[in-house]
Amino acid sequence: MRQISAKAWFLVNGFASMTGGQPVDGELTIPRMAAELIAEGAREVVVVSDDPSKYTHTHALQLPAGVTVYHRSELEAVQQRLRGIADVTILIYD
């Protein structure tokens, strides 16, 4: 059996870009997006943000367990690390 290695980067900016003009049903928050991607089998999900503090446990944007948050100054290092993982990894850029 061949193992699949896939990388996905999502830019979250308050707009939905879809190919067919589909309606967006409800708001897809970053915590919800991360939870759904984990449920679908992503090995690692990370968030890169200008303000990582908004994802602390005391804030309303609580991420699922195992999701790591980095400052955008670490973006290149995070991308390089994810490239080295032979599985499905997700980077969400807030």
N, CA and C of each residue as an Amber inpcrd file, in Angstrom:
protein
   282
   0.8360000  -1.1610000   0.0000000   0.0000000   0.0000000   0.0000000
   0.8940000   1.2410000   0.0000000   0.5700000   2.1860000  -0.8450000
   1.3530000   3.4110000  -0.9560000   0.8100000   4.4650000   0.0000000
   1.7070000   5.1350000   0.7070000   1.3080000   6.1870000   1.6350000
   1.1810000   7.5130000   0.8880000   0.1470000   8.2450000   1.2110000
  -0.0840000   9.5420000   0.5730000   0.5400000  10.6340000   1.4140000
   1.2390000  11.5310000   0.7580000   1.7880000  12.7080000   1.4190000
   1.1850000  13.9290000   0.7510000   0.4170000  14.6960000   1.5030000
  -0.2300000  15.8790000   0.9420000  -0.0620000  17.0450000   1.8950000
   0.1050000  18.2000000   1.3250000   0.2490000  19.4280000   2.0990000
  -0.8340000  20.3910000   1.6600000  -1.4580000  21.0610000   2.6070000
  -2.4780000  22.0560000   2.2760000  -2.2430000  23.2940000   3.1250000
  -2.3850000  24.4380000   2.4840000  -2.2570000  25.7190000   3.1660000
  -3.5630000  26.4620000   2.9440000  -4.1640000  26.9270000   4.0290000
  -5.4010000  27.6800000   3.9470000  -5.1540000  29.1090000   4.4190000
  -5.5580000  30.0780000   3.6360000  -5.5040000  31.4760000   4.0330000
  -6.8990000  31.8500000   4.5100000  -6.9960000  32.2250000   5.7710000
  -8.2900000  32.6070000   6.3340000  -8.3090000  34.1220000   6.4610000
  -9.1900000  34.7520000   5.6720000  -9.2350000  36.2110000   5.6680000
 -10.6540000  36.7600000   5.6900000 -11.5940000  35.9370000   6.1020000
 -12.9700000  36.3980000   6.1900000 -13.7780000  36.2500000   4.9180000
 -13.1650000  35.7390000   3.8560000 -13.8570000  35.5420000   2.5940000
 -13.7460000  34.0850000   2.1810000 -14.7410000  33.6190000   1.4680000
 -14.7160000  32.2510000   0.9550000 -14.4660000  32.2990000  -0.5460000
 -13.4570000  31.6000000  -0.9740000 -13.1550000  31.5250000  -2.4040000
 -13.4510000  30.1160000  -2.8720000 -14.4960000  29.9850000  -3.6580000
 -14.8780000  28.6790000  -4.1710000 -15.0490000  28.7780000  -5.6740000
 -14.8620000  27.6750000  -6.3440000 -14.8340000  27.6980000  -7.8060000
 -16.2040000  27.8560000  -8.4490000 -17.2450000  27.3850000  -7.8140000
 -18.5540000  27.4110000  -8.4570000 -19.5230000  28.4210000  -7.8970000
 -19.0560000  29.3300000  -7.0800000 -19.9510000  30.3210000  -6.4940000
 -20.9130000  29.7210000  -5.4900000 -20.4790000  28.6640000  -4.8130000
 -21.3380000  27.9980000  -3.8600000 -21.6130000  28.9020000  -2.6510000
 -22.8070000  28.7890000  -2.0870000 -23.0880000  29.5440000  -0.8660000
 -22.3070000  28.9340000   0.3090000 -21.9760000  29.7750000   1.2430000
 -21.2900000  29.3040000   2.4460000 -22.3450000  29.1500000   3.5290000
 -22.4770000  27.9480000   4.0630000 -23.4660000  27.6820000   5.0990000
 -22.8260000  27.8640000   6.4680000 -23.1160000  28.9600000   7.1190000
 -22.5790000  29.2230000   8.4490000 -21.1480000  29.7010000   8.3950000
 -20.6500000  30.0510000   9.5560000 -19.2770000  30.5430000   9.6510000
 -18.3370000  29.3850000   9.9590000 -17.2790000  29.2750000   9.1970000
 -16.2780000  28.2450000   9.4420000 -15.1080000  28.9090000  10.1550000
 -15.1170000  28.8090000  11.4750000 -14.0560000  29.4110000  12.2660000
 -12.7920000  28.5760000  12.1560000 -11.6800000  29.1490000  12.5220000
 -10.4200000  28.4050000  12.4860000 -10.4520000  27.2100000  13.4290000
 -10.9480000  27.3330000  14.6680000 -11.0340000  26.1370000  15.5150000
 -11.9100000  25.0420000  14.9050000 -13.0320000  25.4310000  14.2950000
 -13.9110000  24.4310000  13.6660000 -13.2310000  23.7950000  12.4560000
 -12.5510000  24.6240000  11.6480000 -11.8310000  24.0990000  10.4900000
 -10.7710000  23.0940000  10.9380000 -10.0150000  23.4530000  11.9620000
  -8.9680000  22.5590000  12.4700000  -9.5640000  21.2460000  12.9590000
 -10.6680000  21.3220000  13.6970000 -11.3090000  20.1110000  14.2120000
 -11.7870000  19.2110000  13.0770000 -12.3570000  19.8050000  12.0310000
 -12.8390000  19.0090000  10.9030000 -11.6790000  18.3610000  10.1400000
 -10.5860000  19.0880000   9.9820000  -9.4300000  18.5220000   9.2820000
  -8.7940000  17.3870000  10.0790000  -8.7530000  17.5260000  11.3890000
  -8.2470000  16.4400000  12.2470000  -9.1600000  15.2290000  12.1380000
 -10.4710000  15.4710000  12.1710000 -11.4370000  14.3690000  12.0620000
 -11.3160000  13.6480000  10.7260000 -10.8840000  14.3630000   9.6830000
 -10.7030000  13.7630000   8.3650000  -9.3780000  13.0250000   8.2360000
  -8.5260000  13.1050000   9.2630000  -7.3060000  12.3100000   9.2520000
  -6.0050000  13.0620000   9.0580000  -6.0330000  14.3940000   9.0980000
  -4.7760000  15.1310000   8.9760000  -3.8550000  14.7540000  10.1330000
  -2.6140000  14.4810000   9.8020000  -1.6580000  14.0910000  10.8390000
  -1.2880000  15.2690000  11.7310000  -1.1500000  16.4490000  11.1240000
  -0.7990000  17.6300000  11.9030000  -1.4840000  18.8530000  11.3130000
  -2.0230000  19.6750000  12.2040000  -2.6360000  20.9430000  11.8270000
  -1.9510000  22.0260000  12.6450000  -1.4750000  23.0700000  11.9620000
  -0.8600000  24.2010000  12.6500000  -1.5410000  25.4820000  12.1830000
  -1.5040000  26.4850000  13.0610000  -2.0350000  27.8030000  12.7320000
  -0.8820000  28.7930000  12.8230000  -0.7720000  29.6610000  11.8280000
   0.2110000  30.7450000  11.8310000  -0.5820000  32.0460000  11.8550000
  -0.2270000  32.9300000  12.7840000  -1.0100000  34.1450000  12.9710000
  -0.1220000  35.3220000  13.3550000  -0.5930000  36.5260000  13.0110000
   0.0650000  37.7380000  13.4900000  -0.1160000  37.8970000  14.9930000
  -1.1740000  37.3070000  15.5260000  -1.4890000  37.4300000  16.9480000
  -1.8020000  36.0600000  17.5470000  -0.7670000  35.2600000  17.8280000
  -1.0070000  33.9230000  18.3880000  -1.7270000  33.9410000  19.7330000
  -1.6740000  35.0570000  20.4470000  -2.3020000  35.1110000  21.7740000
  -3.8190000  34.9530000  21.7110000  -4.4200000  35.2050000  20.5460000
  -5.8730000  35.0460000  20.4730000  -6.3170000  33.5890000  20.4790000
  -5.3610000  32.6810000  20.4680000  -5.6850000  31.2470000  20.5230000
  -5.3250000  30.6100000  21.8600000  -5.1500000  31.4010000  22.8840000
  -4.8520000  30.8460000  24.2030000  -6.1130000  30.2300000  24.8050000
  -5.9170000  29.4290000  25.8180000  -7.0540000  28.7320000  26.4410000
  -8.0340000  29.6870000  27.1180000  -7.6370000  30.9090000  27.3740000
  -8.5360000  31.8690000  28.0130000  -9.3280000  32.6870000  26.9970000
  -9.0410000  32.5100000  25.7510000  -9.7150000  33.2720000  24.6980000
 -10.8190000  32.4390000  24.0700000 -11.7230000  33.0940000  23.3960000
 -12.8620000  32.4070000  22.7770000 -12.4570000  31.4880000  21.6310000
 -11.2930000  31.7060000  21.0170000 -10.8690000  30.8910000  19.8760000
 -10.0150000  29.7170000  20.3420000 -10.6260000  28.7980000  21.0460000
  -9.8910000  27.6450000  21.5430000  -9.7600000  26.5940000  20.4520000
  -8.5320000  26.1730000  20.2270000  -8.2470000  25.1830000  19.1930000
  -8.3320000  23.7720000  19.7620000  -8.5590000  22.7930000  18.9050000
  -8.5590000  21.4020000  19.3590000  -7.1850000  21.0020000  19.9020000
  -7.1700000  20.0220000  20.7490000  -5.9120000  19.5130000  21.3070000
  -4.9840000  19.0880000  20.1760000  -3.7150000  19.4180000  20.3220000
  -2.7230000  19.0080000  19.3460000  -2.4390000  20.0230000  18.2530000
  -3.2620000  21.0570000  18.1340000  -3.0280000  22.0990000  17.1380000
  -2.0590000  23.1120000  17.7410000  -0.9750000  23.3720000  17.0380000
   0.0440000  24.2940000  17.5150000  -0.0860000  25.6200000  16.7890000
   0.1520000  26.7050000  17.5270000   0.0570000  28.0490000  16.9550000
   1.4420000  28.6800000  16.9290000   1.7620000  29.3060000  15.8130000
   3.0470000  29.9710000  15.6340000   2.8240000  31.4170000  15.1960000
   3.7770000  32.2620000  15.4940000   3.7560000  33.6270000  14.9850000
   4.1660000  33.5890000  13.5180000   3.6710000  34.5540000  12.7470000
   3.9590000  34.5470000  11.3060000   5.4510000  34.6750000  11.0040000
   6.2290000  35.1990000  11.9380000   7.6770000  35.2940000  11.7230000
   8.3230000  33.9130000  11.6170000   7.6070000  32.8740000  12.0530000
   8.1020000  31.4980000  12.0010000   7.5810000  30.7200000  10.7970000
   6.8850000  31.3990000   9.8920000   6.2180000  30.7230000   8.7770000
   7.1570000  29.8440000   7.9620000   8.2780000  30.3640000   7.5530000
   9.1810000  29.5840000   6.7010000   9.6720000  28.3230000   7.4100000
  10.0400000  28.4360000   8.6620000  10.5090000  27.2680000   9.4150000
   9.3950000  26.2390000   9.5860000   8.1770000  26.7130000   9.8250000
   7.0370000  25.8020000   9.9720000   6.7770000  25.0680000   8.6600000
   6.8090000  25.7870000   7.5350000   6.5960000  25.1540000   6.2320000
   7.6670000  24.0940000   5.9610000   8.8880000  24.3980000   6.2520000
   9.9680000  23.4300000   6.0280000   9.7800000  22.1900000   6.8930000
   9.3650000  22.3790000   8.1470000   9.1490000  21.2280000   9.0280000
   8.0010000  20.3650000   8.5090000   6.9110000  20.9950000   8.0750000
   5.7640000  20.2280000   7.5730000   6.1100000  19.4710000   6.2980000
   6.9730000  20.0560000   5.4570000   7.3980000  19.3550000   4.2340000
   8.0880000  18.0340000   4.5440000   8.7250000  17.9640000   5.6810000
   9.4530000  16.7540000   6.0510000   8.5840000  15.6460000   6.6170000
   7.3140000  15.8980000   6.7960000   6.3980000  14.8980000   7.3450000
   5.7200000  14.1690000   6.1930000   5.8930000  12.8780000   6.1250000
   5.3470000  12.0780000   5.0200000   3.9120000  11.6690000   5.3350000
   3.0250000  12.6200000   5.3290000   1.6230000  12.3690000   5.6130000
   0.8520000  13.6440000   5.2680000  -0.4100000  13.6940000   5.6170000
  -1.2260000  14.8690000   5.3520000  -1.0070000  15.8880000   6.4690000
  -0.5490000  17.0860000   6.0880000  -0.3670000  18.1550000   7.0600000
  -1.0970000  19.4050000   6.5600000  -1.5290000  20.2170000   7.5090000
  -2.3280000  21.3930000   7.1980000  -1.7170000  22.5990000   7.8870000
  -1.5790000  23.6920000   7.1330000  -1.1680000  24.9720000   7.6950000
  -2.2960000  25.9590000   7.4400000  -2.8240000  26.5220000   8.5140000
  -3.8810000  27.5310000   8.4170000  -3.2360000  28.8740000   8.7360000
  -3.2690000  29.7890000   7.7770000  -2.6850000  31.1070000   7.9740000
  -3.7980000  32.0900000   8.2820000  -3.7550000  32.6000000   9.4930000
  -4.7810000  33.5500000   9.9380000  -4.2450000  34.9580000   9.7640000
